[in-house]
Amino acid sequence: MAGNSFGEVFRLTTFGESHGDGVGVVIDGCPPRIGLSPKDFVRDMARRRPGRNSIVTPRSEEDRVEILSGVFEGLSTGTPITLFIRNRNVDSRPYEILRQLFRPGHGDYTYFKKYGHFDFRGGGRYSARETAARVAAGVVAGKILEPSGVKVMAYTIELGGIRAGSIDLEFAEENPFYCPDPIAAERMERALAKAREDSDSLGGIAEVRVTGCPAGLGEPVFDKLDADLAKAVMSIGAVKGVEIGAGFEAARHKGSENNDPITPNGFQRNRAGGILGGISNGDEIILKAAVKPVPSIGQQQDTVDREGRPAKLKLTGRFDISPLPRIVPVLEAMVRIVLADHYLRSRTMK
Amino acid sequence: MAGNSFGEVFRLTTFGESHGDGVGVVIDGCPPRIGLSPKDFVRDMARRRPGRNSIVTPRSEEDRVEILSGVFEGLSTGTPITLFIRNRNVDSRPYEILRQLFRPGHGDYTYFKKYGHFDFRGGGRYSARETAARVAAGVVAGKILEPSGVKVMAYTIELGGIRAGSIDLEFAEENPFYCPDPIAAERMERALAKAREDSDSLGGIAEVRVTGCPAGLGEPVFDKLDADLAKAVMSIGAVKGVEIGAGFEAARHKGSENNDPITPNGFQRNRAGGILGGISNGDEIILKAAVKPVPSIGQQQDTVDREGRPAKLKLTGRFDISPLPRIVPVLEAMVRIVLADHYLRSRTMK
Amino acid sequence: MAGNSFGEVFRLTTFGESHGDGVGVVIDGCPPRIGLSPKDFVRDMARRRPGRNSIVTPRSEEDRVEILSGVFEGLSTGTPITLFIRNRNVDSRPYEILRQLFRPGHGDYTYFKKYGHFDFRGGGRYSARETAARVAAGVVAGKILEPSGVKVMAYTIELGGIRAGSIDLEFAEENPFYCPDPIAAERMERALAKAREDSDSLGGIAEVRVTGCPAGLGEPVFDKLDADLAKAVMSIGAVKGVEIGAGFEAARHKGSENNDPITPNGFQRNRAGGILGGISNGDEIILKAAVKPVPSIGQQQDTVDREGRPAKLKLTGRFDISPLPRIVPVLEAMVRIVLADHYLRSRTMK
Amino acid sequence: MAGNSFGEVFRLTTFGESHGDGVGVVIDGCPPRIGLSPKDFVRDMARRRPGRNSIVTPRSEEDRVEILSGVFEGLSTGTPITLFIRNRNVDSRPYEILRQLFRPGHGDYTYFKKYGHFDFRGGGRYSARETAARVAAGVVAGKILEPSGVKVMAYTIELGGIRAGSIDLEFAEENPFYCPDPIAAERMERALAKAREDSDSLGGIAEVRVTGCPAGLGEPVFDKLDADLAKAVMSIGAVKGVEIGAGFEAARHKGSENNDPITPNGFQRNRAGGILGGISNGDEIILKAAVKPVPSIGQQQDTVDREGRPAKLKLTGRFDISPLPRIVPVLEAMVRIVLADHYLRSRTMK
């Protein structure tokens, strides 16, 4: 009801604020006897960590995941798994200005309109910090999917208008932008450096591919697999657009071009992005997310204060230049969460 | 759980199949004392009706909405409102072929994989026929929003690659394509005629605008207003992409271009599409939906039968050439449903 | 949210009023390929039917169940099953008095306070008529449980203070009171006749036994099997008390008397009523429901009108003398519904 | 789905085990701007604390509530409130025996059947320890109800067969048994001492009264106020029976005795227990809970091990003799939680 839970069977509730004690998640519905230990979270939390490269805030977050409940002697028990990630070295003083002024492009204005009272420090509840809890939950979701061979991988196909021209998934893992194209990666780096000089920020597009997903996941009508994926992806702060398979290009295709012919060996092409009638068809699931530039920029901007009076705001400090590399593991996490949920849901229909 | 319900407070459950008794919806959570009679549904049901113009199936559906429960002496009672739309003149014989063969681009294949047993006649549960129930529910949602002055309007901005160059909302209401540009409308008509000749089909893009929406609707984190809108829109069969505000263009904007400056008189521009941090900001809400071409085409296509053996399928009969004009009222309905739900949800947080 | 749905996986939403078009239920979450036809409902609907014997209203209701959706060629499809039971021969004129006066013991007063506007004819939405939809849904739940050998049986152990002294379940099926004791059944009949003469009504106690329930159904903490059963049973209009196993007697037991010793062949006794820690233990599940007398009586009663002015109310017409025989199949239905739901839920935890 | 959440609008999810890091609760749906600080929890946590008197385990639990999220500068923010209560001084060694043997009357057996793997230390997830999180959540619920003047009070009306003969609510607050009758309290003390000598345990009955509840809370049909109260109360581990108002006595009343006549000044009596048709009528809400004796006793008991082989179990250590005094604040908490939820739900129907 109040929007902090997601999923039906594999159901998570995140909590916490950017400058409070920490952020966390309670996962209810994880089956028992799944191996889980704090070290399982290290890789994904590191992938999301700011300071991982030059384009994201170098705030030193350890992002160590504590398992507060639901795991006994290394195995899940079927009861709620609580994961908590403490905030460290948080200095809230720079945010005092937000007690009065709304940052353009952020949720300050709407939170004030909705709640009247909110924790504005560093974005509080609507900070990207909340996604740390999602990434942690995504690790558990991944454990559920693992035995079925489902693999989820995201990468940056566009940043600051620079498009990846080739897809090398191994390279994507190795470079700080999760860009699958070495040449584009270099150009992205330069574009980010330029944006930093200009006190500006950049957006981009990420793509997610799911391999090994069995046919039959997804519910008809409202909880279509693509509908739930669209919600999951759009629920990430900076995302402004979602495409499944051919996406907006499908709008320009003819039916004869857009239908994927079926053969005894599977589909002849994959314009559908692996989903038909809201249900996975066994082919690769492909989706794209459009990510807006980080709204926190060093340039002076017009805004108003809480009383509606005009004001100028110039943010100081160090901000991410683009949400993109950090959003990549969050996208992977959300897609895993949706798939784990639908995987467990599908068992009720056998 | 099984995917046929939507919304938290204003909660609807649709039921029914294309060639069964009819399709319907139970709405639980509609407040009492809202005026409602069968005639309230006439306009919207007619807008969605096939046969309304030359590009959609001329199946003669009256689509009269029966109110089976929840209304007493012309007013809602606060108990479940059940709306039922009987199927008429349904001839299921042409669909017997689907007992064996899967139509490319449709849900036949995935329904078979998921359920083993399904009503394949005319798409059964995954037929566009189901959206008649959504349109009916959208009328009730509209009644809830009406006193607040919220208005939702959708139209076709692109069809078969032809883009509307101007936006005349009155004209959009008058022409069979809901196209807001008279010149584009003519070209769309020709493109549709050409596609029909070619036994092919066309996709397009629809846009939805919401005026009068107060600031403060939407929940943070997962049930963001844009996330719920994305799910609602993507849950419509033919939709493959969703954009909020600047959408994929935002990915190429710089932060300084993409942030909407705030002034005492509101936002200076509306790249955000009326939503910040998942909550409405009081500005116009703007979203776009990419619609794929109708998968039913008269050309011969490769497919397989239920045993996986290769087959050729050539559909006969009359099909819609594009989902687009019919999807416009469905989009309006789904957006109204999301807004009515969040409007009622917002009352719990006062 | 608005209270008309029940269950998580096997989820039903009932709708309809006593004097409207009919009552019905949408069941979402029933697995596919379960055989279902209108004749499956005949026995249970007849058991619940008023007029079945001399103590319940002889309103001639056929209570024929129409399957409006979700069944194709005799098998469930996994999509929503809609069951509808038309109201017949309903004469609403006797209820005009309720436009002004509240009947003591009924929901008239509270519905008016809650909604301001409600369908008061024959109790409208809070009429026992609504339970016809539950009985229909219970038939579907029974089909899900059948292959596992789960059997649910309810009977009257007390009526008007007369207690059954012996339990003969076959006899319980044969007599109009569902009383398992032939001697008590005769005394109950006389007590009911006496109450009718006095223009009064009687309450009683029903017991439900579940055999064949496997160990492991139920969730810990809030959705304990006994907690969900308590809710299901208390959600039936006339029920004022629920006991699991020893119930209120357990309050007077010592621990050494109340613990059921465990042996290699099962539990040595069954004070627990088949549930430990909220989860079924494989033993018989036993619960009792206290049922208040029918509030509609022919005696003059004090009440007020909608403006709060004092009034006298003397109901005329024919009413049930006791809710008891009719409530027995409703109890069975609700218990089946809870079990089918938890049975399907348990699959997600494997 | 997995049973650890409760409530629709005021929705809580508890987590944690008896011998893990601690127990906690995430509350989603608490409105913003409600004053909340750690000291608000002190009184209720102390009331529930073992060691408060001679009849409950003297394990030294401080039960200090940490607010991990959702409160900023002393006020709730409308985002999830996370409350955490650390476990202290937990010695798990005495529980090693439970790795093999099931304790009669506890959930050991059923948890093993359901999950195969569970944290058996001190009852783990099904320990009464979990109720500490409920009591903490009940404090927040109380804050929501406070401005409306709703007051919830529970007390012990029977313990070990000794019934309170008079109701002095002030005295109930002062004595360790929450017994409202000084004479009965003394006898209860002796009965508990005797049971301890006998290495046995006692059950009892608690009563809850709610004053100041407005008419109109509760939903019809399934989420009746009494149905939700019954579930809430039965979800507390040791509860085996629930009565609303006259409860099982209503089964022996005649309609003329059981109907509460309505007058311009309210109801003439309160057999209904303040609820009609599932909705509060403005009168006092009264319910009773039957509590079984603590299953942990010092006597030798028959049981089996995980392989089903017969075994003898004699528990050592100190256990509560009766769940009763400790359950009283838990009952109050659960009733407050149900009322706060329905209070917020009722706002959506205005």
GROMACS .gro file of C-alpha atoms in nm, chain B residues 13-340:
model
  328
  363THR     CA    1  -1.029  -0.818  -1.118
  364THR     CA    2  -1.117  -0.890  -1.478
  365PHE     CA    3  -1.252  -1.221  -1.602
  366GLY     CA    4  -1.387  -1.381  -1.916
  367GLU     CA    5  -1.278  -1.494  -2.257
  368SER     CA    6  -1.321  -1.380  -2.613
  369HIS     CA    7  -1.558  -1.660  -2.711
  370GLY     CA    8  -1.712  -1.752  -2.375
  371ASP     CA    9  -2.019  -1.592  -2.217
  372GLY     CA   10  -1.861  -1.251  -2.196
  373VAL     CA   11  -1.596  -1.046  -2.023
  374GLY     CA   12  -1.636  -0.859  -1.699
  375VAL     CA   13  -1.475  -0.693  -1.405
  376VAL     CA   14  -1.530  -0.677  -1.031
  377ILE     CA   15  -1.420  -0.348  -0.879
  378ASP     CA   16  -1.363  -0.361  -0.506
  379GLY     CA   17  -1.286  -0.038  -0.326
  380CYS     CA   18  -1.499   0.215  -0.509
  381PRO     CA   19  -1.626   0.466  -0.251
  382PRO     CA   20  -2.002   0.489  -0.194
  383ARG     CA   21  -2.243   0.751  -0.330
  384ILE     CA   22  -2.089   0.782  -0.675
  385GLY     CA   23  -2.352   0.812  -0.948
  386LEU     CA   24  -2.335   0.526  -1.194
  387SER     CA   25  -2.571   0.394  -1.458
  388PRO     CA   26  -2.538   0.179  -1.771
  389LYS     CA   27  -2.550   0.484  -1.994
  390ASP     CA   28  -2.227   0.617  -1.839
  391PHE     CA   29  -2.040   0.346  -2.024
  392VAL     CA   30  -2.182   0.402  -2.370
  393ARG     CA   31  -1.935   0.658  -2.499
  394ASP     CA   32  -1.616   0.481  -2.392
  395MET     CA   33  -1.737   0.138  -2.498
  396ALA     CA   34  -1.824   0.280  -2.838
  397ARG     CA   35  -1.481   0.440  -2.870
  398ARG     CA   36  -1.321   0.100  -2.819
  399ARG     CA   37  -1.566  -0.090  -3.035
  400PRO     CA   38  -1.438  -0.278  -3.335
  401GLY     CA   39  -1.618  -0.178  -3.650
  402ARG     CA   40  -1.602   0.183  -3.546
  403ASN     CA   41  -1.404   0.247  -3.858
  404SER     CA   42  -1.258   0.071  -4.153
  405ILE     CA   43  -0.937  -0.043  -3.992
  406VAL     CA   44  -1.072  -0.261  -3.717
  407THR     CA   45  -1.264  -0.587  -3.723
  408PRO     CA   46  -1.625  -0.518  -3.811
  409ARG     CA   47  -1.750  -0.780  -3.563
  410SER     CA   48  -2.079  -0.648  -3.444
  411GLU     CA   49  -2.036  -0.614  -3.073
  412GLU     CA   50  -2.292  -0.413  -2.891
  413ASP     CA   51  -2.075  -0.402  -2.582
  414ARG     CA   52  -2.355  -0.307  -2.353
  415VAL     CA   53  -2.233  -0.293  -1.992
  416GLU     CA   54  -2.457  -0.465  -1.738
  417ILE     CA   55  -2.413  -0.361  -1.375
  418LEU     CA   56  -2.452  -0.687  -1.184
  419SER     CA   57  -2.379  -0.556  -0.835
  420GLY     CA   58  -2.268  -0.266  -0.619
  421VAL     CA   59  -2.503   0.005  -0.742
  422PHE     CA   60  -2.831   0.081  -0.568
  423GLU     CA   61  -3.076   0.345  -0.682
  424GLY     CA   62  -2.817   0.493  -0.914
  425LEU     CA   63  -2.537   0.526  -0.660
  426SER     CA   64  -2.240   0.307  -0.577
  427THR     CA   65  -2.273   0.141  -0.237
  428GLY     CA   66  -1.906   0.088  -0.149
  429THR     CA   67  -1.940  -0.286  -0.215
  430PRO     CA   68  -1.807  -0.466  -0.524
  431ILE     CA   69  -1.924  -0.325  -0.853
  432THR     CA   70  -1.951  -0.600  -1.112
  433LEU     CA   71  -1.968  -0.502  -1.478
  434PHE     CA   72  -2.041  -0.761  -1.742
  435ILE     CA   73  -2.027  -0.736  -2.118
  436ARG     CA   74  -2.178  -1.027  -2.300
  437ASN     CA   75  -2.015  -1.172  -2.608
  438ARG     CA   76  -2.251  -1.175  -2.904
  439ASN     CA   77  -2.244  -1.337  -3.244
  440VAL     CA   78  -1.930  -1.525  -3.167
  441ASP     CA   79  -1.842  -1.786  -3.421
  442SER     CA   80  -1.566  -2.004  -3.285
  443ARG     CA   81  -1.533  -2.237  -3.579
  444PRO     CA   82  -1.258  -2.040  -3.755
  445TYR     CA   83  -1.043  -2.095  -3.449
  446GLU     CA   84  -1.045  -2.475  -3.456
  447ILE     CA   85  -0.710  -2.464  -3.635
  448LEU     CA   86  -0.560  -2.317  -3.316
  449ARG     CA   87  -0.626  -2.642  -3.136
  450GLN     CA   88  -0.309  -2.759  -3.309
  451LEU     CA   89  -0.112  -2.461  -3.440
  452PHE     CA   90   0.042  -2.165  -3.262
  453ARG     CA   91   0.003  -1.825  -3.424
  454PRO     CA   92   0.336  -1.637  -3.438
  455GLY     CA   93   0.331  -1.319  -3.230
  456HIS     CA   94   0.035  -1.433  -3.018
  457GLY     CA   95   0.020  -1.594  -2.675
  458ASP     CA   96  -0.090  -1.934  -2.808
  459TYR     CA   97   0.252  -2.090  -2.763
  460THR     CA   98   0.320  -1.954  -2.418
  461TYR     CA   99  -0.030  -2.030  -2.286
  462PHE     CA  100   0.014  -2.386  -2.398
  463LYS     CA  101   0.353  -2.406  -2.227
  464LYS     CA  102   0.218  -2.254  -1.908
  465TYR     CA  103  -0.124  -2.415  -1.872
  466GLY     CA  104  -0.132  -2.718  -2.101
  467HIS     CA  105  -0.503  -2.644  -2.137
  468PHE     CA  106  -0.652  -2.313  -2.251
  469ASP     CA  107  -0.941  -2.157  -2.433
  470PHE     CA  108  -0.779  -2.083  -2.766
  471ARG     CA  109  -1.090  -1.950  -2.938
  472GLY     CA  110  -1.013  -1.600  -3.061
  473GLY     CA  111  -0.729  -1.566  -2.817
  474GLY     CA  112  -0.951  -1.662  -2.526
  475ARG     CA  113  -0.826  -1.489  -2.216
  476TYR     CA  114  -0.541  -1.306  -2.392
  477SER     CA  115  -0.768  -1.165  -2.658
  478ALA     CA  116  -0.794  -0.788  -2.686
  479ARG     CA  117  -1.155  -0.856  -2.594
  480GLU     CA  118  -1.046  -0.855  -2.228
  481THR     CA  119  -0.974  -0.484  -2.256
  482ALA     CA  120  -1.348  -0.415  -2.285
  483ALA     CA  121  -1.363  -0.488  -1.912
  484ARG     CA  122  -1.079  -0.246  -1.849
  485VAL     CA  123  -1.252   0.029  -2.041
  486ALA     CA  124  -1.566  -0.028  -1.834
  487ALA     CA  125  -1.363  -0.008  -1.513
  488GLY     CA  126  -1.195   0.304  -1.644
  489VAL     CA  127  -1.534   0.475  -1.658
  490VAL     CA  128  -1.579   0.415  -1.285
  491ALA     CA  129  -1.224   0.538  -1.220
  492GLY     CA  130  -1.305   0.849  -1.416
  493LYS     CA  131  -1.606   0.916  -1.192
  494ILE     CA  132  -1.378   0.912  -0.888
  495LEU     CA  133  -1.134   1.156  -1.046
  496GLU     CA  134  -1.396   1.386  -1.194
  497PRO     CA  135  -1.459   1.606  -0.888
  498SER     CA  136  -1.085   1.678  -0.865
  499GLY     CA  137  -1.077   1.798  -1.223
  500VAL     CA  138  -0.836   1.530  -1.343
  501LYS     CA  139  -0.868   1.473  -1.719
  502VAL     CA  140  -0.703   1.193  -1.914
  503MET     CA  141  -0.673   1.201  -2.290
  504ALA     CA  142  -0.492   0.970  -2.529
  505TYR     CA  143  -0.429   0.996  -2.900
  506THR     CA  144  -0.225   0.843  -3.180
  507ILE     CA  145   0.098   1.029  -3.250
  508GLU     CA  146   0.239   0.775  -3.490
  509LEU     CA  147   0.095   0.497  -3.705
  510GLY     CA  148   0.285   0.289  -3.957
  511GLY     CA  149   0.575   0.528  -3.928
  512ILE     CA  150   0.364   0.836  -3.998
  513ARG     CA  151   0.409   1.092  -3.724
  514ALA     CA  152   0.158   1.355  -3.622
  515GLY     CA  153   0.321   1.692  -3.682
  516SER     CA  154   0.076   1.896  -3.480
  517ILE     CA  155  -0.148   1.837  -3.183
  518ASP     CA  156  -0.512   1.934  -3.217
  519LEU     CA  157  -0.689   1.749  -2.939
  520GLU     CA  158  -1.035   1.831  -3.064
  521PHE     CA  159  -0.954   1.691  -3.403
  522ALA     CA  160  -0.809   1.382  -3.233
  523GLU     CA  161  -1.152   1.309  -3.089
  524GLU     CA  162  -1.325   1.336  -3.423
  525ASN     CA  163  -1.123   1.113  -3.654
  526PRO     CA  164  -1.120   0.734  -3.654
  527PHE     CA  165  -0.747   0.716  -3.570
  528TYR     CA  166  -0.757   0.950  -3.274
  529CYS     CA  167  -0.484   1.132  -3.462
  530PRO     CA  168  -0.435   1.494  -3.352
  531ASP     CA  169  -0.305   1.606  -3.694
  532PRO     CA  170  -0.544   1.620  -3.993
  533ILE     CA  171  -0.269   1.581  -4.250
  534ALA     CA  172  -0.111   1.285  -4.076
  535ALA     CA  173  -0.456   1.130  -4.032
  536GLU     CA  174  -0.504   1.119  -4.405
  537ARG     CA  175  -0.166   0.960  -4.459
  538MET     CA  176  -0.240   0.707  -4.186
  539GLU     CA  177  -0.557   0.609  -4.363
  540ARG     CA  178  -0.366   0.544  -4.682
  541ALA     CA  179  -0.098   0.347  -4.500
  542LEU     CA  180  -0.362   0.128  -4.343
  543ALA     CA  181  -0.530   0.067  -4.676
  544LYS     CA  182  -0.196  -0.030  -4.824
  545ALA     CA  183  -0.122  -0.268  -4.537
  546ARG     CA  184  -0.460  -0.431  -4.583
  547GLU     CA  185  -0.387  -0.486  -4.951
  548ASP     CA  186  -0.058  -0.645  -4.851
  549SER     CA  187  -0.228  -0.871  -4.594
  550ASP     CA  188   0.000  -0.704  -4.343
  551SER     CA  189  -0.045  -0.494  -4.029
  552LEU     CA  190   0.097  -0.179  -3.872
  553GLY     CA  191   0.209  -0.058  -3.528
  554GLY     CA  192   0.232   0.288  -3.386
  555ILE     CA  193   0.273   0.512  -3.086
  556ALA     CA  194   0.007   0.656  -2.860
  557GLU     CA  195   0.050   0.942  -2.619
  558VAL     CA  196  -0.147   1.008  -2.301
  559ARG     CA  197  -0.181   1.344  -2.129
  560VAL     CA  198  -0.326   1.399  -1.785
  561THR     CA  199  -0.426   1.748  -1.686
  562GLY     CA  200  -0.544   1.863  -1.345
  563CYS     CA  201  -0.360   1.599  -1.147
  564PRO     CA  202  -0.272   1.735  -0.804
  565ALA     CA  203   0.083   1.710  -0.669
  566GLY     CA  204   0.144   1.430  -0.421
  567LEU     CA  205   0.002   1.121  -0.593
  568GLY     CA  206   0.226   0.814  -0.603
  569GLU     CA  207   0.421   0.620  -0.348
  570PRO     CA  208   0.796   0.616  -0.318
  571VAL     CA  209   1.029   0.330  -0.407
  572PHE     CA  210   0.831   0.051  -0.579
  573ASP     CA  211   0.481   0.189  -0.628
  574LYS     CA  212   0.603   0.508  -0.788
  575LEU     CA  213   0.332   0.667  -0.997
  576ASP     CA  214   0.545   0.623  -1.310
  577ALA     CA  215   0.624   0.261  -1.219
  578ASP     CA  216   0.256   0.180  -1.178
  579LEU     CA  217   0.173   0.362  -1.500
  580ALA     CA  218   0.446   0.168  -1.681
  581LYS     CA  219   0.303  -0.159  -1.554
  582ALA     CA  220  -0.052  -0.058  -1.642
  583VAL     CA  221   0.044   0.040  -1.993
  584MET     CA  222   0.275  -0.257  -2.054
  585SER     CA  223  -0.002  -0.489  -1.934
  586ILE     CA  224  -0.195  -0.404  -2.251
  587GLY     CA  225  -0.125  -0.682  -2.494
  588ALA     CA  226   0.042  -0.507  -2.784
  589VAL     CA  227   0.253  -0.255  -2.594
  590LYS     CA  228   0.632  -0.303  -2.617
  591GLY     CA  229   0.763   0.024  -2.479
  592VAL     CA  230   0.673   0.301  -2.236
  593GLU     CA  231   0.814   0.648  -2.189
  594ILE     CA  232   0.743   0.901  -1.916
  595GLY     CA  233   0.805   1.265  -2.010
  596ALA     CA  234   1.118   1.294  -2.222
  597GLY     CA  235   1.158   0.916  -2.208
  598PHE     CA  236   1.443   0.782  -2.418
  599GLU     CA  237   1.536   1.136  -2.520
  600ALA     CA  238   1.625   1.204  -2.157
  601ALA     CA  239   1.910   0.958  -2.205
  602ARG     CA  240   2.071   1.207  -2.444
  603HIS     CA  241   2.000   1.519  -2.245
  604LYS     CA  242   2.245   1.679  -2.009
  605GLY     CA  243   2.134   1.738  -1.652
  606SER     CA  244   2.121   2.112  -1.716
  607GLU     CA  245   1.878   2.048  -2.003
  608ASN     CA  246   1.675   1.779  -1.840
  609ASN     CA  247   1.606   1.932  -1.498
  610ASP     CA  248   1.286   2.135  -1.500
  611PRO     CA  249   1.354   2.464  -1.318
  612ILE     CA  250   1.098   2.548  -1.049
  613THR     CA  251   0.934   2.888  -1.029
  614PRO     CA  252   0.666   3.037  -0.807
  615ASN     CA  253   0.427   2.968  -1.095
  616GLY     CA  254   0.522   2.606  -1.142
  617PHE     CA  255   0.778   2.426  -1.353
  618GLN     CA  256   0.946   2.614  -1.639
  619ARG     CA  257   0.932   2.311  -1.864
  620ASN     CA  258   0.815   1.952  -1.833
  621ARG     CA  259   1.084   1.706  -1.928
  622ALA     CA  260   0.989   1.504  -1.620
  623GLY     CA  261   0.643   1.432  -1.757
  624GLY     CA  262   0.479   1.552  -1.437
  625ILE     CA  263   0.643   1.303  -1.201
  626LEU     CA  264   0.945   1.350  -0.972
  627GLY     CA  265   1.073   1.085  -0.735
  628GLY     CA  266   0.774   0.873  -0.831
  629ILE     CA  267   0.522   1.133  -0.715
  630SER     CA  268   0.311   1.367  -0.926
  631ASN     CA  269   0.438   1.727  -0.921
  632GLY     CA  270   0.117   1.898  -1.027
  633ASP     CA  271   0.228   1.947  -1.388
  634GLU     CA  272   0.081   1.764  -1.686
  635ILE     CA  273   0.155   1.390  -1.683
  636ILE     CA  274   0.277   1.274  -2.024
  637LEU     CA  275   0.350   0.921  -2.132
  638LYS     CA  276   0.396   0.734  -2.456
  639ALA     CA  277   0.328   0.372  -2.546
  640ALA     CA  278   0.486   0.184  -2.835
  641VAL     CA  279   0.235  -0.052  -2.992
  642LYS     CA  280   0.342  -0.343  -3.208
  643PRO     CA  281   0.152  -0.435  -3.527
  644VAL     CA  282  -0.136  -0.681  -3.494
  645PRO     CA  283   0.021  -1.030  -3.516
  646SER     CA  284  -0.276  -1.176  -3.706
  647ILE     CA  285  -0.192  -1.127  -4.072
  648GLY     CA  286  -0.315  -1.289  -4.391
  649GLN     CA  287   0.030  -1.390  -4.508
  650GLN     CA  288   0.158  -1.741  -4.470
  651GLN     CA  289   0.381  -1.786  -4.166
  652ASP     CA  290   0.611  -2.056  -4.029
  653THR     CA  291   0.505  -2.214  -3.703
  654VAL     CA  292   0.484  -2.548  -3.521
  655ASP     CA  293   0.203  -2.760  -3.387
  656ARG     CA  294   0.151  -2.873  -3.028
  657GLU     CA  295   0.385  -3.166  -3.085
  658GLY     CA  296   0.654  -2.931  -3.212
  659ARG     CA  297   0.629  -3.034  -3.576
  660PRO     CA  298   0.684  -2.763  -3.839
  661ALA     CA  299   0.373  -2.619  -4.002
  662LYS     CA  300   0.256  -2.334  -4.222
  663LEU     CA  301  -0.023  -2.109  -4.104
  664LYS     CA  302  -0.223  -1.869  -4.316
  665LEU     CA  303  -0.496  -1.694  -4.125
  666THR     CA  304  -0.815  -1.604  -4.303
  667GLY     CA  305  -1.092  -1.377  -4.192
  668ARG     CA  306  -1.091  -1.010  -4.109
  669PHE     CA  307  -0.848  -0.872  -3.854
  670ASP     CA  308  -0.761  -0.532  -3.722
  671ILE     CA  309  -0.478  -0.383  -3.926
  672SER     CA  310  -0.340  -0.193  -3.629
  673PRO     CA  311  -0.417  -0.215  -3.258
  674LEU     CA  312  -0.387   0.157  -3.243
  675PRO     CA  313  -0.719   0.329  -3.259
  676ARG     CA  314  -0.875   0.065  -3.034
  677ILE     CA  315  -0.594   0.082  -2.783
  678VAL     CA  316  -0.639   0.455  -2.727
  679PRO     CA  317  -0.945   0.426  -2.498
  680VAL     CA  318  -0.782   0.131  -2.323
  681LEU     CA  319  -0.478   0.345  -2.244
  682GLU     CA  320  -0.703   0.619  -2.112
  683ALA     CA  321  -0.883   0.363  -1.897
  684MET     CA  322  -0.565   0.217  -1.750
  685VAL     CA  323  -0.423   0.560  -1.671
  686ARG     CA  324  -0.748   0.660  -1.502
  687ILE     CA  325  -0.743   0.337  -1.303
  688VAL     CA  326  -0.388   0.400  -1.179
  689LEU     CA  327  -0.472   0.758  -1.088
  690ALA     CA  328  -0.795   0.669  -0.907
   0.00000   0.00000   0.00000
